Short mmCIF file of N, CA and C in Angstrom, two decimals:
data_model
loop_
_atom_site.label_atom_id
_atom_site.label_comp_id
_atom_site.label_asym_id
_atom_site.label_seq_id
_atom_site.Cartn_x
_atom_site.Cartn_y
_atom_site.Cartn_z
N UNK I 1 -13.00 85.52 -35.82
CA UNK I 1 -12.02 84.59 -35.29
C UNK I 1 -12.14 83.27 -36.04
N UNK I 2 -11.29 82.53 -36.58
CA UNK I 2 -10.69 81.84 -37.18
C UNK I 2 -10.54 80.30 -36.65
N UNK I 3 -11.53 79.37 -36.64
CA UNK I 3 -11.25 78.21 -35.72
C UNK I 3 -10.25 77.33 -36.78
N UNK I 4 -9.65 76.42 -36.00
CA UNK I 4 -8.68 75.72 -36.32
C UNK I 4 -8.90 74.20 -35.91
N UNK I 5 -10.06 73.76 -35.12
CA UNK I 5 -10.94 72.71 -34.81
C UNK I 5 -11.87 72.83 -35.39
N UNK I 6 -12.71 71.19 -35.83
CA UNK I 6 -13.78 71.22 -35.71
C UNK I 6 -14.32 70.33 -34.95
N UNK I 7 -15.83 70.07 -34.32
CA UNK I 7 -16.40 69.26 -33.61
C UNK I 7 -17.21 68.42 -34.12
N UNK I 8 -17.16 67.36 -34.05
CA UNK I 8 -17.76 66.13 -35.05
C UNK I 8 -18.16 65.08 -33.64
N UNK I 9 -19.25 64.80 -34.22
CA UNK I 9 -20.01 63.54 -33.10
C UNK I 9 -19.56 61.88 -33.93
N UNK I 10 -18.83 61.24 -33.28
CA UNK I 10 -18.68 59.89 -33.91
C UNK I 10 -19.66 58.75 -33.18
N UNK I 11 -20.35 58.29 -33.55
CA UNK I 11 -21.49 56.93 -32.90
C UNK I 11 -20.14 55.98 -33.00
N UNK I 12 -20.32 55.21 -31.87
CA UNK I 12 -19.46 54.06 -31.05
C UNK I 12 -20.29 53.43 -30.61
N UNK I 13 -20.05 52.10 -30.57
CA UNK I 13 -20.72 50.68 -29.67
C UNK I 13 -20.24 51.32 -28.16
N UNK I 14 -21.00 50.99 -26.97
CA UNK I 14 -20.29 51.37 -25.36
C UNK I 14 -18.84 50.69 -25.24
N UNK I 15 -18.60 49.59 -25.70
CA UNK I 15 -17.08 48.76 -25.89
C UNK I 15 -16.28 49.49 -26.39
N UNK I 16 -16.23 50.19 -27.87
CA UNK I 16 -15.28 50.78 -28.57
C UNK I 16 -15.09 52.50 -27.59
N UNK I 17 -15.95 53.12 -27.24
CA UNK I 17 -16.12 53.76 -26.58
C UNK I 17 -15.34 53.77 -25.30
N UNK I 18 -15.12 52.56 -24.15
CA UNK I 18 -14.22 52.35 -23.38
C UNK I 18 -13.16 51.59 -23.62
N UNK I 19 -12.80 51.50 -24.78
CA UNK I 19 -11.42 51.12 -25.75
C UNK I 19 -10.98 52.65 -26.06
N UNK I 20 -11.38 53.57 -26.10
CA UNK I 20 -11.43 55.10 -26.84
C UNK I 20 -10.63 55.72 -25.51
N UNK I 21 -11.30 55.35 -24.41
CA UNK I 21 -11.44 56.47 -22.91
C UNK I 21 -9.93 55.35 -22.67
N UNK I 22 -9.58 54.01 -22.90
CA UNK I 22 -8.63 53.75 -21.92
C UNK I 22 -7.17 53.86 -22.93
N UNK I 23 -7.51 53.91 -23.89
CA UNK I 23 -6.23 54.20 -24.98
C UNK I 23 -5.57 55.58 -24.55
N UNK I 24 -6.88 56.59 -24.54
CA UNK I 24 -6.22 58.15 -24.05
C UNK I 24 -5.83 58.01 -22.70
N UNK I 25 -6.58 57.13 -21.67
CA UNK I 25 -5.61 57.47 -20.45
C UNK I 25 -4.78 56.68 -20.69
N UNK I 26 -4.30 55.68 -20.81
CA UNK I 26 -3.03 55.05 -21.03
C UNK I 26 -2.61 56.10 -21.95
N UNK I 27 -2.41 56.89 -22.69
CA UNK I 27 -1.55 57.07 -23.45
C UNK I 27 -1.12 58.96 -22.90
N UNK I 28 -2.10 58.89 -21.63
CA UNK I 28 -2.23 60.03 -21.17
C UNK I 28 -2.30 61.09 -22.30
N UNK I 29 -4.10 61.47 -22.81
CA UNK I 29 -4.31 62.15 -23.88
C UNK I 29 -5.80 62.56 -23.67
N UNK I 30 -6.31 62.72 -24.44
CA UNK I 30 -7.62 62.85 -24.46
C UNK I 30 -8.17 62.31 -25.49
N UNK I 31 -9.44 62.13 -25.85
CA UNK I 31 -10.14 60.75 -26.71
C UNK I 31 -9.94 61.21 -27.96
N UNK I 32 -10.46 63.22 -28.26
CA UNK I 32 -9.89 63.47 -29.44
C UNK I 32 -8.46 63.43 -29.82
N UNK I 33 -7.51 63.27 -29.02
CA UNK I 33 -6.58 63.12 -29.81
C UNK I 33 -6.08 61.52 -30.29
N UNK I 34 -6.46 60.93 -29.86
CA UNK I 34 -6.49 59.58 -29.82
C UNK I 34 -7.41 59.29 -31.04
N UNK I 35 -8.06 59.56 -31.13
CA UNK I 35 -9.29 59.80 -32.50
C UNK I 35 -8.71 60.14 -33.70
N UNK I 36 -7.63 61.94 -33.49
CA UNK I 36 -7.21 62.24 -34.73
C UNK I 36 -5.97 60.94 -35.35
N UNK I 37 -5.30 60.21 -33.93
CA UNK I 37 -4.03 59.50 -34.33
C UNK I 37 -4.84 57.64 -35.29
N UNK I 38 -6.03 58.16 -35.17
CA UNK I 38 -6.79 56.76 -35.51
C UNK I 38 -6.77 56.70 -36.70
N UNK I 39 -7.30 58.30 -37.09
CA UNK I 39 -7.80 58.36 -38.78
C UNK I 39 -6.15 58.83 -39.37
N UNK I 40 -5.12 59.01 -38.75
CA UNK I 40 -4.06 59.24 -39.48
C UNK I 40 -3.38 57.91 -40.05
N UNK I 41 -4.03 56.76 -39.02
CA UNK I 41 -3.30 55.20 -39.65
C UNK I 41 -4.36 54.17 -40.24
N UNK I 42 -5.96 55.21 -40.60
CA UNK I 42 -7.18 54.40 -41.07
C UNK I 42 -6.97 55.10 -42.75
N UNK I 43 -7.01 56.30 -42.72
CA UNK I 43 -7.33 57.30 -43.56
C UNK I 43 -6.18 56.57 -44.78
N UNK I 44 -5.34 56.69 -44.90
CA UNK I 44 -4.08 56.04 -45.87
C UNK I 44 -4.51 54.99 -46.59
N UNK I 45 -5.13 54.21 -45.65
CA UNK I 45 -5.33 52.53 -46.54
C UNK I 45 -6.89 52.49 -47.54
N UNK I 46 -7.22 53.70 -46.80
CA UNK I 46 -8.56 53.61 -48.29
C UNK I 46 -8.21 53.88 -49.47
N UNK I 47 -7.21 54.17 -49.67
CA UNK I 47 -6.88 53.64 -51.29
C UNK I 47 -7.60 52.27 -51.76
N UNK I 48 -7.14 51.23 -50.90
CA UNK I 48 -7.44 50.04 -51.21
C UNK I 48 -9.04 49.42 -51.69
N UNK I 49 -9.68 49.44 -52.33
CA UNK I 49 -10.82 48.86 -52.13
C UNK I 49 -11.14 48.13 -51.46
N UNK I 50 -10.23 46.70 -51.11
CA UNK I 50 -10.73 45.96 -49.87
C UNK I 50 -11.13 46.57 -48.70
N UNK I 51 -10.20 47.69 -48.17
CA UNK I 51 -10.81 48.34 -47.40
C UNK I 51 -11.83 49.49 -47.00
N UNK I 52 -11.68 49.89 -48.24
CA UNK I 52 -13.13 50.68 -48.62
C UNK I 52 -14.26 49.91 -48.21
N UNK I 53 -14.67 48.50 -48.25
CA UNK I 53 -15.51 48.24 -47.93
C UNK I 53 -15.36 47.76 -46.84
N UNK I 54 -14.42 47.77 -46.17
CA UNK I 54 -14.04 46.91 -44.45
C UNK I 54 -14.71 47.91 -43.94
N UNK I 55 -14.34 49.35 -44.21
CA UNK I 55 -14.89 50.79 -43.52
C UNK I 55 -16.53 50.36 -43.90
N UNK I 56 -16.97 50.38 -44.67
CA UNK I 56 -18.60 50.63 -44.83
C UNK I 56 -19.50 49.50 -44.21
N UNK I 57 -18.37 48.12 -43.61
CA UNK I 57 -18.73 47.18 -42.68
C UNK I 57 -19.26 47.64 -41.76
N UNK I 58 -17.82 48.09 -41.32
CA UNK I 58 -17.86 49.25 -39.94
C UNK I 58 -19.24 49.63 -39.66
N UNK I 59 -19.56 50.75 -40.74
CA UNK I 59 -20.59 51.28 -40.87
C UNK I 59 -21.86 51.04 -40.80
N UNK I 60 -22.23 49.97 -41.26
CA UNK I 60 -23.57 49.36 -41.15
C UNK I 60 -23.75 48.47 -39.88
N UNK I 61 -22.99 48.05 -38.79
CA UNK I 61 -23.42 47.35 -37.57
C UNK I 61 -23.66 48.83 -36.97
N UNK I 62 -25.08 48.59 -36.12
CA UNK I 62 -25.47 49.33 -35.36
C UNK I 62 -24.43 50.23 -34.17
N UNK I 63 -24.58 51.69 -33.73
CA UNK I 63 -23.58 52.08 -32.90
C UNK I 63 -24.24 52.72 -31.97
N UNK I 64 -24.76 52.83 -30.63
CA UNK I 64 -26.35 53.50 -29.76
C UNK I 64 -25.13 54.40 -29.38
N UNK I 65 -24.10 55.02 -28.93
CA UNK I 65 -23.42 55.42 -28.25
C UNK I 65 -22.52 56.61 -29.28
N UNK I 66 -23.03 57.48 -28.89
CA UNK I 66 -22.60 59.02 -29.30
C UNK I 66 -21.11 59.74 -28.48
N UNK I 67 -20.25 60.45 -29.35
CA UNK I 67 -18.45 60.88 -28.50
C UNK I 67 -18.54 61.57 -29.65
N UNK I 68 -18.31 62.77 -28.49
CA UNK I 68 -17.95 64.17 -29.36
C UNK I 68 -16.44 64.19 -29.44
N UNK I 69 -15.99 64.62 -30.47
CA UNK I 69 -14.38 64.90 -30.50
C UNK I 69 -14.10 65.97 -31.47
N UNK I 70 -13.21 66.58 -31.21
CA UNK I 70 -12.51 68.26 -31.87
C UNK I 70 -11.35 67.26 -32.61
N UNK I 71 -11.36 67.53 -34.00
CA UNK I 71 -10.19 67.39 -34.73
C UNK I 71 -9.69 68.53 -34.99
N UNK I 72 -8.59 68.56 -35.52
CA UNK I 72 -7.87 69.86 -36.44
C UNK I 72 -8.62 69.85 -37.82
N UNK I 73 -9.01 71.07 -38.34
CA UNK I 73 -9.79 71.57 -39.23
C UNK I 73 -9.19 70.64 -40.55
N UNK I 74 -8.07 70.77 -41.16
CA UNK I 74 -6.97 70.03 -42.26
C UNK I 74 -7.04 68.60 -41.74
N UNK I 75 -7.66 67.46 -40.52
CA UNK I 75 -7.87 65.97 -40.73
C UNK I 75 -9.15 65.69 -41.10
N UNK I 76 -10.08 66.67 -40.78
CA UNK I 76 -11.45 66.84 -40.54
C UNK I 76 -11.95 66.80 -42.17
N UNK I 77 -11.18 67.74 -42.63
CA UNK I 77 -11.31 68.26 -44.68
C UNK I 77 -10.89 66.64 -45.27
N UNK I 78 -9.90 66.18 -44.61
CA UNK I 78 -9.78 64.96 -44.86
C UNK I 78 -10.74 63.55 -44.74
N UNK I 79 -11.86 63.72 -44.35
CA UNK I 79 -12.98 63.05 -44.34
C UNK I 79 -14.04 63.21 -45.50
N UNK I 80 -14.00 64.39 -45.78
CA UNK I 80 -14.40 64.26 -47.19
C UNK I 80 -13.90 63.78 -48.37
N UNK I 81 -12.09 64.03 -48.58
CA UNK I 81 -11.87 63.47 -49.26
C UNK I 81 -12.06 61.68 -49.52
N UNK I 82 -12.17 60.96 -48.32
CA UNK I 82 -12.28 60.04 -47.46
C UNK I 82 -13.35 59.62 -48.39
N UNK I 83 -14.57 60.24 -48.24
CA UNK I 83 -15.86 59.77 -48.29
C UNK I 83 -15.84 59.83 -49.81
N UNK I 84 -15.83 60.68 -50.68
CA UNK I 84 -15.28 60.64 -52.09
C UNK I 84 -14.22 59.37 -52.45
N UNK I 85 -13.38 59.54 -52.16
CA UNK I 85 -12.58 57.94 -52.76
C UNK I 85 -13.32 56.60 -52.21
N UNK I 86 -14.33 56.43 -51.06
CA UNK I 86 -14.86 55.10 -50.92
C UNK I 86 -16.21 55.13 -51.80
N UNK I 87 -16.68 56.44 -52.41
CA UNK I 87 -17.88 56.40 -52.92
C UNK I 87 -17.24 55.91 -54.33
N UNK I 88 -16.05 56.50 -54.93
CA UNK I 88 -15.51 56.08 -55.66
C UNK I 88 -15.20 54.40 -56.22
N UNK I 89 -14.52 53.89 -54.83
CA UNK I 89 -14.36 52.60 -55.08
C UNK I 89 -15.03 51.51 -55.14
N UNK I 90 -16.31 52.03 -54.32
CA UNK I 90 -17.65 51.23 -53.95
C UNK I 90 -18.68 51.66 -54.82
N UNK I 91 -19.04 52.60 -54.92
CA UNK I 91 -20.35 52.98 -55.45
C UNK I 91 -21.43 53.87 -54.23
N UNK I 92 -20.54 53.40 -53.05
CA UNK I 92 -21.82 54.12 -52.42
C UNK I 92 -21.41 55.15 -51.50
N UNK I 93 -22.44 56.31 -51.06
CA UNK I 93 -22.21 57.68 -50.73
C UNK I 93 -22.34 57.94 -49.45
N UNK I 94 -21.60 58.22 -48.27
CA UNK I 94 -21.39 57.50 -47.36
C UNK I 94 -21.87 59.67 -47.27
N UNK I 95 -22.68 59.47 -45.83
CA UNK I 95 -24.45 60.79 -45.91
C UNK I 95 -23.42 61.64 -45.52
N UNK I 96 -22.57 61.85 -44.51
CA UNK I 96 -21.80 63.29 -43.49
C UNK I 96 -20.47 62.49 -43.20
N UNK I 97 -19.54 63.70 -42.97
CA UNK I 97 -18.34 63.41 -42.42
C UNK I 97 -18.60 62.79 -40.78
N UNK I 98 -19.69 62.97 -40.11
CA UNK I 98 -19.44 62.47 -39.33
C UNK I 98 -19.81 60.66 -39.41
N UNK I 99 -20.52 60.22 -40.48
CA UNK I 99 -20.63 58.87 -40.88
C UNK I 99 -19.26 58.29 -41.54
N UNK I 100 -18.73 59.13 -42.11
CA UNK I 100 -17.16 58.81 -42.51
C UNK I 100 -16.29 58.56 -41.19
N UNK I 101 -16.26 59.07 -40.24
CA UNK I 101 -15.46 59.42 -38.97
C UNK I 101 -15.77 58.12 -37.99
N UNK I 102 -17.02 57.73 -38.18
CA UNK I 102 -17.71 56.56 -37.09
C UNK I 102 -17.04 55.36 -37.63
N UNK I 103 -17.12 55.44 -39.00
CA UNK I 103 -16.91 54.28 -39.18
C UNK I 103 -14.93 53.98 -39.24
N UNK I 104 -14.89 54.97 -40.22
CA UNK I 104 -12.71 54.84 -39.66
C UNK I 104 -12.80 54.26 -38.30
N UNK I 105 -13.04 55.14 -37.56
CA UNK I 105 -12.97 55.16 -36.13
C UNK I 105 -13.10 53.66 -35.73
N UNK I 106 -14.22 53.34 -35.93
CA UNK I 106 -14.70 51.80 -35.95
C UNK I 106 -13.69 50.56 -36.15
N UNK I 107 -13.37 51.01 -37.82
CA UNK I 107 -12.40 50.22 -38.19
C UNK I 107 -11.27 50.06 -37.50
N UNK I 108 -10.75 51.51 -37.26
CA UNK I 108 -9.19 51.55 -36.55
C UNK I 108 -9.07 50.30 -34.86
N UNK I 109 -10.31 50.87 -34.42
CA UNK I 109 -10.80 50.14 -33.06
C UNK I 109 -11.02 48.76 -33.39
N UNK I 110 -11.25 48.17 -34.40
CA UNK I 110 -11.09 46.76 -34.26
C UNK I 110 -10.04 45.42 -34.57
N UNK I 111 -8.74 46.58 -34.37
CA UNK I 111 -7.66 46.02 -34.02
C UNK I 111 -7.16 45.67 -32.53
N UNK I 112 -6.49 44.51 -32.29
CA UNK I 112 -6.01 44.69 -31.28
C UNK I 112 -5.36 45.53 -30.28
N UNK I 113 -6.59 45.73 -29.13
CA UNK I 113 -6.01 46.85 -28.32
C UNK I 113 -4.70 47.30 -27.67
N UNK I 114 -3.93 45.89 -27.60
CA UNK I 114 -2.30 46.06 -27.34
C UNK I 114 -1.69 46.36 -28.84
N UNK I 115 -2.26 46.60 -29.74
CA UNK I 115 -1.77 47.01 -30.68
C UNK I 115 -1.59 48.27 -31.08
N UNK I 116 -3.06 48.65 -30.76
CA UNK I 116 -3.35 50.07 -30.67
C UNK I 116 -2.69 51.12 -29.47
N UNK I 117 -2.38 50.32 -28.68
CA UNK I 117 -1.60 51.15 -27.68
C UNK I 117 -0.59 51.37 -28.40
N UNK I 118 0.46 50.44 -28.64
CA UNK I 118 1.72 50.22 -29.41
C UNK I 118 1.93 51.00 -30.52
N UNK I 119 0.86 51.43 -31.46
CA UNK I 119 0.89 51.75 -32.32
C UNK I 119 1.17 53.80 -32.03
N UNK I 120 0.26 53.65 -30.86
CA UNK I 120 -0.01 55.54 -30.76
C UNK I 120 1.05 55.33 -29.53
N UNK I 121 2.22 54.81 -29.66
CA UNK I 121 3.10 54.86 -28.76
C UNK I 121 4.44 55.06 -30.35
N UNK I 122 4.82 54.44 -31.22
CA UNK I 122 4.94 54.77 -32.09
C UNK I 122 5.23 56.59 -32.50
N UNK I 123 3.77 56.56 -32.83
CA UNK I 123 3.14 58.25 -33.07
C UNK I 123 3.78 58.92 -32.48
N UNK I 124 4.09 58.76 -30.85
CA UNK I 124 4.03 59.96 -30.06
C UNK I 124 5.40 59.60 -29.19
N UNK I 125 6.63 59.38 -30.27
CA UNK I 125 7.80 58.75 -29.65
C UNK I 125 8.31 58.96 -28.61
N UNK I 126 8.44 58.37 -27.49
CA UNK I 126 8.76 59.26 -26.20
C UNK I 126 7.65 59.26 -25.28
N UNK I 127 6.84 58.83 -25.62
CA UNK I 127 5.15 58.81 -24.55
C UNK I 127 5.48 57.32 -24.31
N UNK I 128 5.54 56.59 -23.34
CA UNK I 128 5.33 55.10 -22.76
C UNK I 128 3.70 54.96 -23.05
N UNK I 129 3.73 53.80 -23.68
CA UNK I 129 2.32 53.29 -23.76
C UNK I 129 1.30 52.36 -23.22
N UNK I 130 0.40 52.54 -22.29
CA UNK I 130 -0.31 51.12 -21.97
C UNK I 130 -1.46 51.55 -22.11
N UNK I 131 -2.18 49.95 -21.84
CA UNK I 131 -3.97 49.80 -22.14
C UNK I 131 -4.25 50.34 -20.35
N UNK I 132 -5.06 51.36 -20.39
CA UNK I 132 -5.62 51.37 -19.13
C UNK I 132 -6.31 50.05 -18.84
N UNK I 133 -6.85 50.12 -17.74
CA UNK I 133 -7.45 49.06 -17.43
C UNK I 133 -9.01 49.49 -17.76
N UNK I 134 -10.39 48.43 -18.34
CA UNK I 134 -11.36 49.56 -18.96
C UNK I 134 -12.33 49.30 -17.45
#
Protein backbone atom coordinates (compact mmCIF):
# COMPACT_ATOMS: atom_id res chain seq x y z
CA UNK A 1 0.00 0.00 0.00
CA UNK A 2 1.07 3.19 -1.27
CA UNK A 3 1.05 6.22 1.25
CA UNK A 4 0.31 9.53 -0.06
CA UNK A 5 1.24 11.36 3.43
CA UNK A 6 4.04 11.77 5.21
CA UNK A 7 4.56 12.46 8.99
CA UNK A 8 7.11 14.98 9.95
CA UNK A 9 7.63 16.40 13.59
CA UNK A 10 8.07 20.32 13.33
CA UNK A 11 9.72 21.95 16.85
CA UNK A 12 7.60 25.21 17.66
CA UNK A 13 8.05 27.77 20.52
CA UNK A 14 4.47 26.94 22.90
CA UNK A 15 3.28 30.58 21.25
CA UNK A 16 3.69 29.59 17.60
CA UNK A 17 2.20 26.35 18.53
CA UNK A 18 -1.11 28.10 19.87
CA UNK A 19 -0.95 30.46 16.81
CA UNK A 20 -0.91 26.86 14.80
CA UNK A 21 -4.06 25.27 17.00
CA UNK A 22 -6.09 28.75 16.67
CA UNK A 23 -5.48 29.46 12.87
CA UNK A 24 -6.93 25.73 12.22
CA UNK A 25 -9.84 26.29 14.44
CA UNK A 26 -10.63 29.52 13.11
CA UNK A 27 -10.19 28.40 9.85
CA UNK A 28 -12.00 25.22 10.88
CA UNK A 29 -9.07 22.70 9.76
CA UNK A 30 -6.63 20.89 11.35
CA UNK A 31 -2.93 22.09 12.20
CA UNK A 32 -1.61 19.88 9.32
CA UNK A 33 -3.42 21.45 6.99
CA UNK A 34 -2.78 24.77 8.05
CA UNK A 35 0.97 23.75 8.05
CA UNK A 36 0.79 22.43 4.38
CA UNK A 37 -1.03 26.11 3.41
CA UNK A 38 2.15 27.73 5.35
CA UNK A 39 4.90 26.13 3.31
CA UNK A 40 2.82 26.75 0.06
CA UNK A 41 3.24 30.79 0.74
CA UNK A 42 6.95 30.22 2.63
CA UNK A 43 8.32 27.67 0.12
CA UNK A 44 8.17 30.22 -3.19
CA UNK A 45 10.14 33.07 -1.67
CA UNK A 46 13.32 31.02 -1.04
CA UNK A 47 14.43 31.85 -4.19
CA UNK A 48 15.43 34.97 -2.59
CA UNK A 49 18.53 34.90 -0.58
CA UNK A 50 17.36 37.44 1.82
CA UNK A 51 15.14 35.00 2.76
CA UNK A 52 17.09 32.09 2.73
CA UNK A 53 18.59 33.42 5.57
CA UNK A 54 15.34 34.91 7.35
CA UNK A 55 14.46 30.92 7.29
CA UNK A 56 17.85 29.81 8.95
CA UNK A 57 17.02 32.79 11.59
CA UNK A 58 14.04 30.97 12.18
CA UNK A 59 16.10 28.16 12.72
CA UNK A 60 18.61 28.87 15.14
CA UNK A 61 16.26 30.50 18.09
CA UNK A 62 15.58 27.73 20.30
CA UNK A 63 12.01 25.68 19.81
CA UNK A 64 11.23 23.09 23.30
CA UNK A 65 7.84 22.28 21.74
CA UNK A 66 7.39 19.33 19.33
CA UNK A 67 3.75 19.06 16.50
CA UNK A 68 3.42 16.27 14.53
CA UNK A 69 1.81 16.99 11.14
CA UNK A 70 0.95 14.67 7.90
CA UNK A 71 1.73 16.56 4.71
CA UNK A 72 1.00 15.26 1.21
CA UNK A 73 3.97 13.20 0.07
CA UNK A 74 4.67 15.90 -3.35
CA UNK A 75 4.91 19.21 -0.41
CA UNK A 76 6.93 17.08 1.82
CA UNK A 77 9.61 16.15 -1.51
CA UNK A 78 9.40 19.77 -1.59
CA UNK A 79 11.45 20.33 1.51
CA UNK A 80 14.24 18.91 0.16
CA UNK A 81 14.27 20.75 -2.67
CA UNK A 82 13.87 23.63 -0.08
CA UNK A 83 16.86 22.63 1.84
CA UNK A 84 19.11 22.34 -1.38
CA UNK A 85 18.38 25.89 -2.76
CA UNK A 86 19.05 27.54 0.92
CA UNK A 87 22.23 25.38 1.17
CA UNK A 88 22.77 26.77 -2.15
CA UNK A 89 22.27 30.37 -1.40
CA UNK A 90 23.84 30.34 1.99
CA UNK A 91 26.35 27.84 2.22
CA UNK A 92 24.85 26.01 4.87
CA UNK A 93 23.17 22.43 5.11
CA UNK A 94 20.19 22.63 6.89
CA UNK A 95 20.47 18.34 8.84
CA UNK A 96 16.49 16.80 7.89
CA UNK A 97 13.44 17.88 6.27
CA UNK A 98 12.06 18.09 9.37
CA UNK A 99 14.67 21.12 10.29
CA UNK A 100 13.63 22.58 6.90
CA UNK A 101 9.80 22.35 7.94
CA UNK A 102 10.43 24.02 11.63
CA UNK A 103 11.89 26.60 10.43
CA UNK A 104 9.42 27.66 7.13
CA UNK A 105 6.92 26.99 9.56
CA UNK A 106 8.56 29.45 11.93
CA UNK A 107 9.02 31.93 9.40
CA UNK A 108 5.48 31.75 7.93
CA UNK A 109 4.22 32.19 11.80
CA UNK A 110 5.95 35.31 12.27
CA UNK A 111 3.69 37.24 10.39
CA UNK A 112 0.86 38.85 11.56
CA UNK A 113 -1.74 36.61 12.85
CA UNK A 114 -4.71 38.63 11.29
CA UNK A 115 -2.78 38.21 8.39
CA UNK A 116 -2.35 34.80 8.46
CA UNK A 117 -5.90 34.20 8.95
CA UNK A 118 -6.60 36.42 5.87
CA UNK A 119 -4.21 34.93 3.98
CA UNK A 120 -5.50 30.97 4.41
CA UNK A 121 -8.86 32.58 3.90
CA UNK A 122 -7.59 33.60 0.46
CA UNK A 123 -6.38 29.79 -0.13
CA UNK A 124 -9.50 28.30 0.76
CA UNK A 125 -12.01 30.77 -1.09
CA UNK A 126 -15.27 30.37 0.41
CA UNK A 127 -14.06 29.33 4.07
CA UNK A 128 -14.78 32.69 6.36
CA UNK A 129 -11.74 33.34 8.28
CA UNK A 130 -10.94 34.25 11.93
CA UNK A 131 -8.18 34.14 14.68
CA UNK A 132 -9.63 31.83 17.30
CA UNK A 133 -9.25 33.16 20.41
CA UNK A 134 -5.69 31.38 21.83
Amino acid sequence: MECDEVMLTVRITATERALLRSLAQGHRSDVSEVVADGLLDVLPSLHCTADAYRLLAALTQPAPCAQTVWLPAPLADLLVLAAARIAQSTGVRLGSASATLGAAVRLWLSQDPQRLATNLAVMHAGRPATLAAA
